[in-house]
Coordinates of N, CA and C in Angstrom, one line a residue:
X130 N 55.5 44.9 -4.3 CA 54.6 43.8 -4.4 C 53.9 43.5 -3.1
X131 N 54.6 43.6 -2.1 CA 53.9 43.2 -0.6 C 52.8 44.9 -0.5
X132 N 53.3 45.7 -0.8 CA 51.9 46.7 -0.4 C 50.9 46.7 -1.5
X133 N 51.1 45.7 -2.5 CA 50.2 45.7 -3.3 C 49.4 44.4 -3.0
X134 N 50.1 43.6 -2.2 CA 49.1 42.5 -1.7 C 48.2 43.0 -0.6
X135 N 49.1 43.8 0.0 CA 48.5 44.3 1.2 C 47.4 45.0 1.0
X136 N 47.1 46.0 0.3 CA 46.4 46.9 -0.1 C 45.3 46.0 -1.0
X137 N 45.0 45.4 -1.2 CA 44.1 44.3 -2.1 C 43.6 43.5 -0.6
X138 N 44.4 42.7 0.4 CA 43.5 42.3 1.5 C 43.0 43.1 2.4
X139 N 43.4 44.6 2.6 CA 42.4 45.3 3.0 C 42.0 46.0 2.2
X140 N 41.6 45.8 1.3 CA 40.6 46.3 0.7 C 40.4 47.8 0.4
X141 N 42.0 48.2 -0.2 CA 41.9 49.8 -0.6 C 41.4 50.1 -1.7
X142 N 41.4 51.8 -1.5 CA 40.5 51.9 -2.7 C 40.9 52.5 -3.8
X143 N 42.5 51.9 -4.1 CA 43.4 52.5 -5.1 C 44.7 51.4 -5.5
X144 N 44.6 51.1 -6.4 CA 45.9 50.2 -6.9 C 47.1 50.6 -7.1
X145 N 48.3 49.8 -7.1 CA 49.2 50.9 -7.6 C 50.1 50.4 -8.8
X146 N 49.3 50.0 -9.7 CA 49.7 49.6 -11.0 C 48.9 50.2 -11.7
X147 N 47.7 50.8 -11.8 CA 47.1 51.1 -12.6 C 46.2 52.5 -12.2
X148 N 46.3 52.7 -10.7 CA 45.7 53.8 -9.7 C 44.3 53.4 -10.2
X149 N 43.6 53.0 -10.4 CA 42.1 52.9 -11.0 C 41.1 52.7 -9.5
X150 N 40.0 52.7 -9.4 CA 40.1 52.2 -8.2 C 38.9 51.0 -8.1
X151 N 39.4 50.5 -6.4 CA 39.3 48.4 -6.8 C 38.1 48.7 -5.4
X152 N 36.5 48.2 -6.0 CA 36.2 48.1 -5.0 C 35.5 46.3 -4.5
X153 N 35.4 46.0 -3.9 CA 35.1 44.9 -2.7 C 33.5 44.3 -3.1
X154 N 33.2 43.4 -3.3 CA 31.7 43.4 -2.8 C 31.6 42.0 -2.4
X155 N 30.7 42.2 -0.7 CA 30.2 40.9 0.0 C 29.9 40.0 -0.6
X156 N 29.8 39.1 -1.0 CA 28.7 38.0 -1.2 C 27.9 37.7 -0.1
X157 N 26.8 37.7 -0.3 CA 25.6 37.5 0.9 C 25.2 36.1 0.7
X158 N 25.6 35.1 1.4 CA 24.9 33.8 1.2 C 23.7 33.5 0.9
X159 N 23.5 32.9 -0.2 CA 22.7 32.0 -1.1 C 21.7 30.8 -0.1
X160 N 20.2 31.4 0.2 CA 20.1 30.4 1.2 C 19.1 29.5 -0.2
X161 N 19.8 28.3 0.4 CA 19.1 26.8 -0.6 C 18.1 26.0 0.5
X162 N 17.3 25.6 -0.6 CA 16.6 24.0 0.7 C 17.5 23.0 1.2
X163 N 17.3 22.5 2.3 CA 17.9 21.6 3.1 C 17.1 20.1 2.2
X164 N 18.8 19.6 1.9 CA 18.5 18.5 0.7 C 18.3 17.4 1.4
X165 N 17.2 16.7 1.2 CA 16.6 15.5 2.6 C 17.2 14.3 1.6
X166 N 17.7 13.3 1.7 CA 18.1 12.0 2.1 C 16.7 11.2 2.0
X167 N 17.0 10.3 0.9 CA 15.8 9.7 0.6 C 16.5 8.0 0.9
X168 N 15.8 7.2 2.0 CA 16.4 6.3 2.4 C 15.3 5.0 2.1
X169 N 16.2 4.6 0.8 CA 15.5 3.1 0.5 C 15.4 1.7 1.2
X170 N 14.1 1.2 2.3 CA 14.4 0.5 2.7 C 14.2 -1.0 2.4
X171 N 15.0 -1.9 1.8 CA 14.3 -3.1 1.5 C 14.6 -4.1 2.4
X172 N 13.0 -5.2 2.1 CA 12.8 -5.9 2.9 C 13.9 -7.4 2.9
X173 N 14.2 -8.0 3.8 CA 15.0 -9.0 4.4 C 15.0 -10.1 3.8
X174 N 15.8 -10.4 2.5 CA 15.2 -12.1 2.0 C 15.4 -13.4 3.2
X175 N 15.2 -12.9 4.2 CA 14.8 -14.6 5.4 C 13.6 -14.9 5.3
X176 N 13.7 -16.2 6.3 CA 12.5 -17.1 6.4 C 11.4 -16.7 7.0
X177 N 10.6 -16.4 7.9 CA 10.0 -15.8 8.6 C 10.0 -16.8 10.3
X178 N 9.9 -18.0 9.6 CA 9.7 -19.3 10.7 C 11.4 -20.2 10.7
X179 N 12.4 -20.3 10.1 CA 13.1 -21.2 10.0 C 14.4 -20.3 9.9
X180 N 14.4 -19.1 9.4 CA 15.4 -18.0 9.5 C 16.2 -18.0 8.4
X181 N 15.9 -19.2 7.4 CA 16.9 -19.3 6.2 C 16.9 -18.1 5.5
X182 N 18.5 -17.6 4.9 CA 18.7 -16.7 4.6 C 19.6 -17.0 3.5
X183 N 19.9 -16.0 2.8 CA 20.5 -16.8 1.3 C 21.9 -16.7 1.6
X184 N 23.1 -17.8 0.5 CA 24.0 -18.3 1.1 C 25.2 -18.1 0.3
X185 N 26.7 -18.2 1.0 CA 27.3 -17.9 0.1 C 27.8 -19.1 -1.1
X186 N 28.4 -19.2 -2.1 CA 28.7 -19.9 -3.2 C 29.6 -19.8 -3.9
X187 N 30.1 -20.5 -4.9 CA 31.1 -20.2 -6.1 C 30.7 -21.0 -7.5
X188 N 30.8 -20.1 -8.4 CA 30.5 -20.7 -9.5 C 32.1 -21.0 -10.2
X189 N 32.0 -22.5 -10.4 CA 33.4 -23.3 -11.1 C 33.2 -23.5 -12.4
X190 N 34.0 -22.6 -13.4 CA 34.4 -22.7 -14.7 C 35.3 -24.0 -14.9
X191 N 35.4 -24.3 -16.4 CA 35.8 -25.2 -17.0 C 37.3 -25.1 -16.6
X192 N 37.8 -24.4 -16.2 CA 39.6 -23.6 -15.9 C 39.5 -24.1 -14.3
X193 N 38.7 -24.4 -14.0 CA 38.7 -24.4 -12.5 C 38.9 -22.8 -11.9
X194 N 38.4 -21.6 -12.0 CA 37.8 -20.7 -11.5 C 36.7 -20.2 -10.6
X195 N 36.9 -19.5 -9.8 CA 36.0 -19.6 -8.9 C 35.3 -18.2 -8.4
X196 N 34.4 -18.1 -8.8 CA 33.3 -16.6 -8.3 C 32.4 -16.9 -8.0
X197 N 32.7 -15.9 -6.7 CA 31.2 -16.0 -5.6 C 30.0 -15.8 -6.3
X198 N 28.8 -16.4 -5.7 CA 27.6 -15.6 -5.9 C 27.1 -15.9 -4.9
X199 N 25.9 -15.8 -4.6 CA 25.1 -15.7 -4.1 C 23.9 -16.6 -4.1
X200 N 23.3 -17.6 -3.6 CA 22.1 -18.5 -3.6 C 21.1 -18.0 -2.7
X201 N 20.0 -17.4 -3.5 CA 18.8 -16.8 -2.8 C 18.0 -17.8 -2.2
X202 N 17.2 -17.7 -1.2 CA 16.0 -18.7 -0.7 C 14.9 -18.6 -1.5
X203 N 14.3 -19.6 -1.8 CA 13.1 -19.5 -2.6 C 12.0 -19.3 -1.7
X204 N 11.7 -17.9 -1.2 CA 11.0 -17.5 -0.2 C 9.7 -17.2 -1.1
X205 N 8.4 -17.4 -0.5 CA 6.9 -17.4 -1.1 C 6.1 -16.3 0.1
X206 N 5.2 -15.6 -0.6 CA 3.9 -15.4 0.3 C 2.7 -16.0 0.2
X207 N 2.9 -16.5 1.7 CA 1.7 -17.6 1.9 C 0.6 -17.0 3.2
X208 N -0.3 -17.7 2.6 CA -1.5 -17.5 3.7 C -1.4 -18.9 4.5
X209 N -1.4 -19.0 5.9 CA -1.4 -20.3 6.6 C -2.6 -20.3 7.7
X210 N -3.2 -21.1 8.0 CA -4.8 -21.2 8.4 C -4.0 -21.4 9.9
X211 N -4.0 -20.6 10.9 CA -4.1 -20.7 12.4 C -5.4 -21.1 13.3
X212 N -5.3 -22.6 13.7 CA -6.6 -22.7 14.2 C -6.6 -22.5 15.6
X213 N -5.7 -21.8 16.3 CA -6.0 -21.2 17.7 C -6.3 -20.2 17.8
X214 N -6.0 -19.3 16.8 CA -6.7 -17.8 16.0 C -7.9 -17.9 15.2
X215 N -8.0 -18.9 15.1 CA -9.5 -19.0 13.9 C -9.0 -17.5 12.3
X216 N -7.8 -17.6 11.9 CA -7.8 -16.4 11.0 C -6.8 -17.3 10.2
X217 N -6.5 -16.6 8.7 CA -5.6 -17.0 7.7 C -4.1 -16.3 8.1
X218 N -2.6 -16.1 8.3 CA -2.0 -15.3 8.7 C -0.7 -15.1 7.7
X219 N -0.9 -14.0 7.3 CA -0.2 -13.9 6.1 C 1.8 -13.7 6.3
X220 N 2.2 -15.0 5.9 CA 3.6 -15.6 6.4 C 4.5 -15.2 4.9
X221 N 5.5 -14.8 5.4 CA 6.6 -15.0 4.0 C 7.7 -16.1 4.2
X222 N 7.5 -17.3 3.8 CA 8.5 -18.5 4.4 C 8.8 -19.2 3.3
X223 N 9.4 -19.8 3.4 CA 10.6 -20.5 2.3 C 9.9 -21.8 2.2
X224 N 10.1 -22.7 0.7 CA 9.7 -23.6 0.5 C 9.5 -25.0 1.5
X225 N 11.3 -24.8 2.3 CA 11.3 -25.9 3.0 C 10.2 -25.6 4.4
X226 N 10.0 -24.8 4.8 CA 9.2 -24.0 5.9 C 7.6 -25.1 5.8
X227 N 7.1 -24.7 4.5 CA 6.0 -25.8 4.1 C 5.8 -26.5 4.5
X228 N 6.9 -27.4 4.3 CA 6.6 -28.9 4.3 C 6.6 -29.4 5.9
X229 N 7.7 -27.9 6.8 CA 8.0 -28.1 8.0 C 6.6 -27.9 9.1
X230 N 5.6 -27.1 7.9 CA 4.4 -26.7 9.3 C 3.6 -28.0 9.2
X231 N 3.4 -28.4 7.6 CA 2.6 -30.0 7.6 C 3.1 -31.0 9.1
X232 N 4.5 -30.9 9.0 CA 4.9 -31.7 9.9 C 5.0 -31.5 11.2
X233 N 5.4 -30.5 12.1 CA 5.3 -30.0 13.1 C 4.5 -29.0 13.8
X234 N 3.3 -28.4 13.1 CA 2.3 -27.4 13.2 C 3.4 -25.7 13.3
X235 N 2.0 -24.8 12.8 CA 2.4 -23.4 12.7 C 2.7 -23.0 14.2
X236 N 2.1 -23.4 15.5 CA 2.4 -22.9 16.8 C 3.8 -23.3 17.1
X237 N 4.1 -24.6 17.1 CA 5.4 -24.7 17.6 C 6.4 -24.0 16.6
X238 N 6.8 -23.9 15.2 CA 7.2 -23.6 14.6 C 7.4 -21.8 14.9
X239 N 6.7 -21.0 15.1 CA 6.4 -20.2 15.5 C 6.7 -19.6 16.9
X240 N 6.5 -20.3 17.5 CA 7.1 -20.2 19.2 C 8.6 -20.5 19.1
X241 N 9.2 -21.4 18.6 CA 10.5 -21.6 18.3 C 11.3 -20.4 17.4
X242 N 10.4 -19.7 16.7 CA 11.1 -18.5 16.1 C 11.2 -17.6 16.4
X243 N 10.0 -17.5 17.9 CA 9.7 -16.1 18.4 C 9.1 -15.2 17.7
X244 N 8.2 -15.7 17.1 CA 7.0 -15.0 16.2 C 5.9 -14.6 16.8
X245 N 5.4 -13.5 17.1 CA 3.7 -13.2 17.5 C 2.8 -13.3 16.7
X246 N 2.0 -14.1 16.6 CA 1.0 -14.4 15.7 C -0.2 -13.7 15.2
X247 N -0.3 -13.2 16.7 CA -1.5 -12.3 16.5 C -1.3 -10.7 16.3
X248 N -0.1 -10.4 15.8 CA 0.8 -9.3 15.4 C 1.0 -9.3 13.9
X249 N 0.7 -10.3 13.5 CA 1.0 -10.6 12.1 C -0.4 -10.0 11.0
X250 N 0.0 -9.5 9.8 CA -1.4 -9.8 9.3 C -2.4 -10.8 8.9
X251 N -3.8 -10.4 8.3 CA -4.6 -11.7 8.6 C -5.5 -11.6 8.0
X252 N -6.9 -12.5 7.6 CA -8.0 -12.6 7.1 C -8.6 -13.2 8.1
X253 N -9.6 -12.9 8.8 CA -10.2 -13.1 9.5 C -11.1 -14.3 9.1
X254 N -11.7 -15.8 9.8 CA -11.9 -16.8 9.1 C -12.8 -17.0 10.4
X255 N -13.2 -16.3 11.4 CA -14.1 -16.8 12.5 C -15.9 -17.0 11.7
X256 N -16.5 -17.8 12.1 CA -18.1 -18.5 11.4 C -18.8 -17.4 11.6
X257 N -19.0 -16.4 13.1 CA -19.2 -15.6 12.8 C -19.3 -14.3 12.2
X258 N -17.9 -14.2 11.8 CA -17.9 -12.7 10.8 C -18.4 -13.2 9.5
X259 N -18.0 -14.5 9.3 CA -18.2 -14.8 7.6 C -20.2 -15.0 7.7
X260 N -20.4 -15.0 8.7 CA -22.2 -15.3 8.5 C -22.8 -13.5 8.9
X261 N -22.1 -12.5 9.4 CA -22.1 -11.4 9.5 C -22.0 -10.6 7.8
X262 N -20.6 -11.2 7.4 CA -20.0 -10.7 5.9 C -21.3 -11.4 5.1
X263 N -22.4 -12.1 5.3 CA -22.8 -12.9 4.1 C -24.3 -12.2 4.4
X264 N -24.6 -11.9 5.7 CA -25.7 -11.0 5.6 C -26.0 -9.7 5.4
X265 N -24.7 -8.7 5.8 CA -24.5 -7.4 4.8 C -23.7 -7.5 4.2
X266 N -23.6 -8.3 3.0 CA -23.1 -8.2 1.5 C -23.4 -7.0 1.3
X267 N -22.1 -6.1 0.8 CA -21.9 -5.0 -0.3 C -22.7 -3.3 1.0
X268 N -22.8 -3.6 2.1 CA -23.1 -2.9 3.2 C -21.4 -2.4 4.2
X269 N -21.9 -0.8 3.7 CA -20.1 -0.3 4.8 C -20.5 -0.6 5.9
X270 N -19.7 -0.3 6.7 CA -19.7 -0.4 8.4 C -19.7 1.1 8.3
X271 N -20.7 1.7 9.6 CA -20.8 3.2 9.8 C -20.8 3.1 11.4
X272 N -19.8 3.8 11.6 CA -20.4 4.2 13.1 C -21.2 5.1 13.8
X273 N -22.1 4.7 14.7 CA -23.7 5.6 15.4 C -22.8 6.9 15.3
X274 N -23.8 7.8 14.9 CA -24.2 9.2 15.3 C -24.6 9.8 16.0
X275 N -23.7 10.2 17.7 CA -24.5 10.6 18.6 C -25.8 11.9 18.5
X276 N -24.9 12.4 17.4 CA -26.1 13.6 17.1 C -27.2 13.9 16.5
X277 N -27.4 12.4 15.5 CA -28.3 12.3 14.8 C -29.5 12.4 15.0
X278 N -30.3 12.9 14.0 CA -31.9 13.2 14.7 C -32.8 11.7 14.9
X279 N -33.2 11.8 16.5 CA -33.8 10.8 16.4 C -35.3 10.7 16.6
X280 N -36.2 11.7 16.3 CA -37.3 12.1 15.7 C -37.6 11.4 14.5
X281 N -38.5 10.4 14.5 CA -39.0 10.0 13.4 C -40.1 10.9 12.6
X282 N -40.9 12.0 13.3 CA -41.5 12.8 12.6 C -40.7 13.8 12.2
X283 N -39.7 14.4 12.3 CA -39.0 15.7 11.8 C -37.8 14.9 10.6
X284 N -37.6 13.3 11.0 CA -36.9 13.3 9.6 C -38.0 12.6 8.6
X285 N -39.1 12.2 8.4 CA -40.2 12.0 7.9 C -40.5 13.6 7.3
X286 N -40.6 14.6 7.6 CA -40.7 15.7 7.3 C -39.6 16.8 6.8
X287 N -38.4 16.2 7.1 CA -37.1 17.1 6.5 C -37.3 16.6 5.2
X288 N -36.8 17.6 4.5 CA -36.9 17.9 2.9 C -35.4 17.5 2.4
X289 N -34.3 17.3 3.1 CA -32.7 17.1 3.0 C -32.9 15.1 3.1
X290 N -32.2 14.6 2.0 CA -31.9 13.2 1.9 C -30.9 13.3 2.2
X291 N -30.6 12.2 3.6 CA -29.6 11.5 4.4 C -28.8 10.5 3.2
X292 N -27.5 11.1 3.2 CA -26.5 10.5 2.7 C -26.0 8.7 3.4
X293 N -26.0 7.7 2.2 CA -25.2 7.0 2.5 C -24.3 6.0 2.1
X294 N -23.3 5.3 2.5 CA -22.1 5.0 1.8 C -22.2 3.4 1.1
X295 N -21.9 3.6 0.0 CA -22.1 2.0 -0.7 C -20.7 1.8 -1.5
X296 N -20.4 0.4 -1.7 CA -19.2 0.2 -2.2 C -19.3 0.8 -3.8
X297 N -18.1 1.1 -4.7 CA -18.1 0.8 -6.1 C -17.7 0.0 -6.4
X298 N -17.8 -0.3 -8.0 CA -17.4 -1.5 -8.4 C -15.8 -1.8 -8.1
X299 N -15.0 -0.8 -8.0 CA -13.7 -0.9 -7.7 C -12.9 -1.0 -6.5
X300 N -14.0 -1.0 -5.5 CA -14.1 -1.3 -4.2 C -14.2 0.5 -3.4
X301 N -13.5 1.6 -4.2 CA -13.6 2.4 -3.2 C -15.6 3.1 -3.0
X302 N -15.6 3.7 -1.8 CA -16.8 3.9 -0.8 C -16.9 5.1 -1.3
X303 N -18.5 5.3 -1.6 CA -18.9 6.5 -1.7 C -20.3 7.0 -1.5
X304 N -20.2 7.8 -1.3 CA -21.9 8.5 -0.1 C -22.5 9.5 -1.2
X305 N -23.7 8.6 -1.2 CA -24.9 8.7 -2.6 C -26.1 9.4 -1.7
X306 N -26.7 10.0 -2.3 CA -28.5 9.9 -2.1 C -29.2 8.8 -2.8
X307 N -30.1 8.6 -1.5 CA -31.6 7.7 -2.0 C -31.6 8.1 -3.3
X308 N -32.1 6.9 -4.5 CA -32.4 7.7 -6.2 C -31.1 7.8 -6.9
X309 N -29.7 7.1 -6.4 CA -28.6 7.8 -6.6 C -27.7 6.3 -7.2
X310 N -28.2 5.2 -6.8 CA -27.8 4.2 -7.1 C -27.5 3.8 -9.1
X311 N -28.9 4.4 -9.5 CA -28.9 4.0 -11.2 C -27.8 4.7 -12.0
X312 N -27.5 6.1 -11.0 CA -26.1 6.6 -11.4 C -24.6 5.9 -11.2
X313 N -24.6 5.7 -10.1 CA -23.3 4.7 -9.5 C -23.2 3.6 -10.2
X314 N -24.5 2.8 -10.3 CA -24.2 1.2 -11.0 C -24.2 1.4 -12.3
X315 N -25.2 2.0 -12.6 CA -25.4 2.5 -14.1 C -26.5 0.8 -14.6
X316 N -27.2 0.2 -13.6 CA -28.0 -0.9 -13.7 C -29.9 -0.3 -14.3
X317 N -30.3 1.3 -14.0 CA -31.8 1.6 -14.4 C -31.5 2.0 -15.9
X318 N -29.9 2.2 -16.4 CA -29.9 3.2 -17.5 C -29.2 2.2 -19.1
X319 N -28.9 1.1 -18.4 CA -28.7 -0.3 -19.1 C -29.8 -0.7 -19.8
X320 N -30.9 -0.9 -18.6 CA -31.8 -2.0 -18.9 C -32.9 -0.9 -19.5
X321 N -33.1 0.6 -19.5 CA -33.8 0.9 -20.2 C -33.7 1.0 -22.0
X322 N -32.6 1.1 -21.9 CA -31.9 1.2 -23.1 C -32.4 0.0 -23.9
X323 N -31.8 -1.2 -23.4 CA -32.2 -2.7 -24.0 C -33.3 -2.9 -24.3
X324 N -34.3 -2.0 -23.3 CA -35.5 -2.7 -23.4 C -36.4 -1.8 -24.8
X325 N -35.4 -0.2 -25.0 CA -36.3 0.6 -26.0 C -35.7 0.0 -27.4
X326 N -34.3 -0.6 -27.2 CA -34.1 -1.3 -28.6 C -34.8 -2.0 -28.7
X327 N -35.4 -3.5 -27.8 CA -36.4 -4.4 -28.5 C -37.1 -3.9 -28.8
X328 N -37.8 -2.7 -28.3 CA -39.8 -2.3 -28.8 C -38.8 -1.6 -29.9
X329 N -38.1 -1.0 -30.5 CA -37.9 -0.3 -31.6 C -37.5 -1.1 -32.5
X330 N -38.7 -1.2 -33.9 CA -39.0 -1.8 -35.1 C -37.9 -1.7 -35.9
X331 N -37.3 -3.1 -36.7 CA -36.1 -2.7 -37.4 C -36.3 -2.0 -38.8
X332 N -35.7 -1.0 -39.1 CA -35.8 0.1 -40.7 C -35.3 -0.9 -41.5
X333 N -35.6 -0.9 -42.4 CA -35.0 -1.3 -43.7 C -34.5 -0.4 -44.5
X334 N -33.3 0.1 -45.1 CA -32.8 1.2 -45.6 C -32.5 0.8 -47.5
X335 N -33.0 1.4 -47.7 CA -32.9 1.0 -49.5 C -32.6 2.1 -50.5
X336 N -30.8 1.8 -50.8 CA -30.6 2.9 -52.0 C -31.0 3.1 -53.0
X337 N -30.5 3.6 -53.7 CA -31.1 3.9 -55.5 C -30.1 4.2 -56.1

């Protein structure tokens, strides 16, 4: 029995119960992908200004029993108007938080929590962007082209229409040719329509 174990861990090439003969084969490792760790991160139910955080509890049955739960903060996203920023600044704070900026303003409230304000997100609410935003309505922002041709007779003369970017209706931006708008809006191919149904006479159709 022991030279028959023996002879099996080194790996002979003859048995001796059966003489047949026993051969060996490597396994060559199986290379797999490296399995990545998908890490869910959720966000914090606290206050953003007051730190309230949800608390612990017990719910008491008719037996007088007692299980924990849990009482969440009734946390909101609010936009709050910063007038040392001239901007809207978009806060996640808890009901009581509210009532606390009416009363004691967003700066102190904020200084006291060690909040950066102007790190936060925001809508921008200064007179002049909104009188900027009201005079290019539906106009992208592009920035200059150092290389652009600035020959008014050679682009007067080029036969290639300069591309440029207009909103869609769904907000995303897209770069049309001059002539290119009735496609996008679909506003020349509407109103032609409308207007060949009026001029077209109504048929009267009559069976038998």
């Amino acid at each position: 029995m022991a030279t028959t174990v023996r002879s099996l861990v080194l790996g002979a090439s003859t048995s001796s119960f059966s003489g047949r003969h026993i051969t060996s084969k490597s396994h060559s490792p199986v290379s797999r992908a490296p399995v990545r760790s998908v890490v869910q991160v959720e966000a914090k139910k606290i206050c953003q200004l007051t730190g309230k955080k949800r608390n612990k509890a017990n719910v008491v049955t008719f037996s007088n029993k007692h299980n924990r739960k849990w009482q969440e903060p009734n946390l909101q996203h609010k936009k709050v108007y910063w007038d040392a920023g001239k901007r809207w600044v978009k806060l996640r704070i808890s009901t009581k938080a509210i009532k606390s900026i009416e009363k004691n303003g967003l700066d102190a409230m904020a200084k006291e929590a060690g909040v950066d304000l102007w790190k936060l997100p925001f809508e921008d609410a200064r007179p002049e962007r909104q009188q900027y935003l009201a005079e290019n309505k539906g106009k992208v922002p592009v920035a200059v082209n150092p290389r652009a041709i600035k020959n008014q007779k050679k682009i007067d003369s080029s036969t290639k229409k300069p591309r440029y970017p207009v909103y869609e209706e769904g907000g995303r931006i897209v770069w049309i040719k001059p002539g290119m708008e009735d496609l996008i809006f679909g506003g020349g191919s509407s109103s032609s329509t409308a207007a060949e149904e009026q001029q077209a006479p109504a048929e009267l159709k009559i069976t038998v």
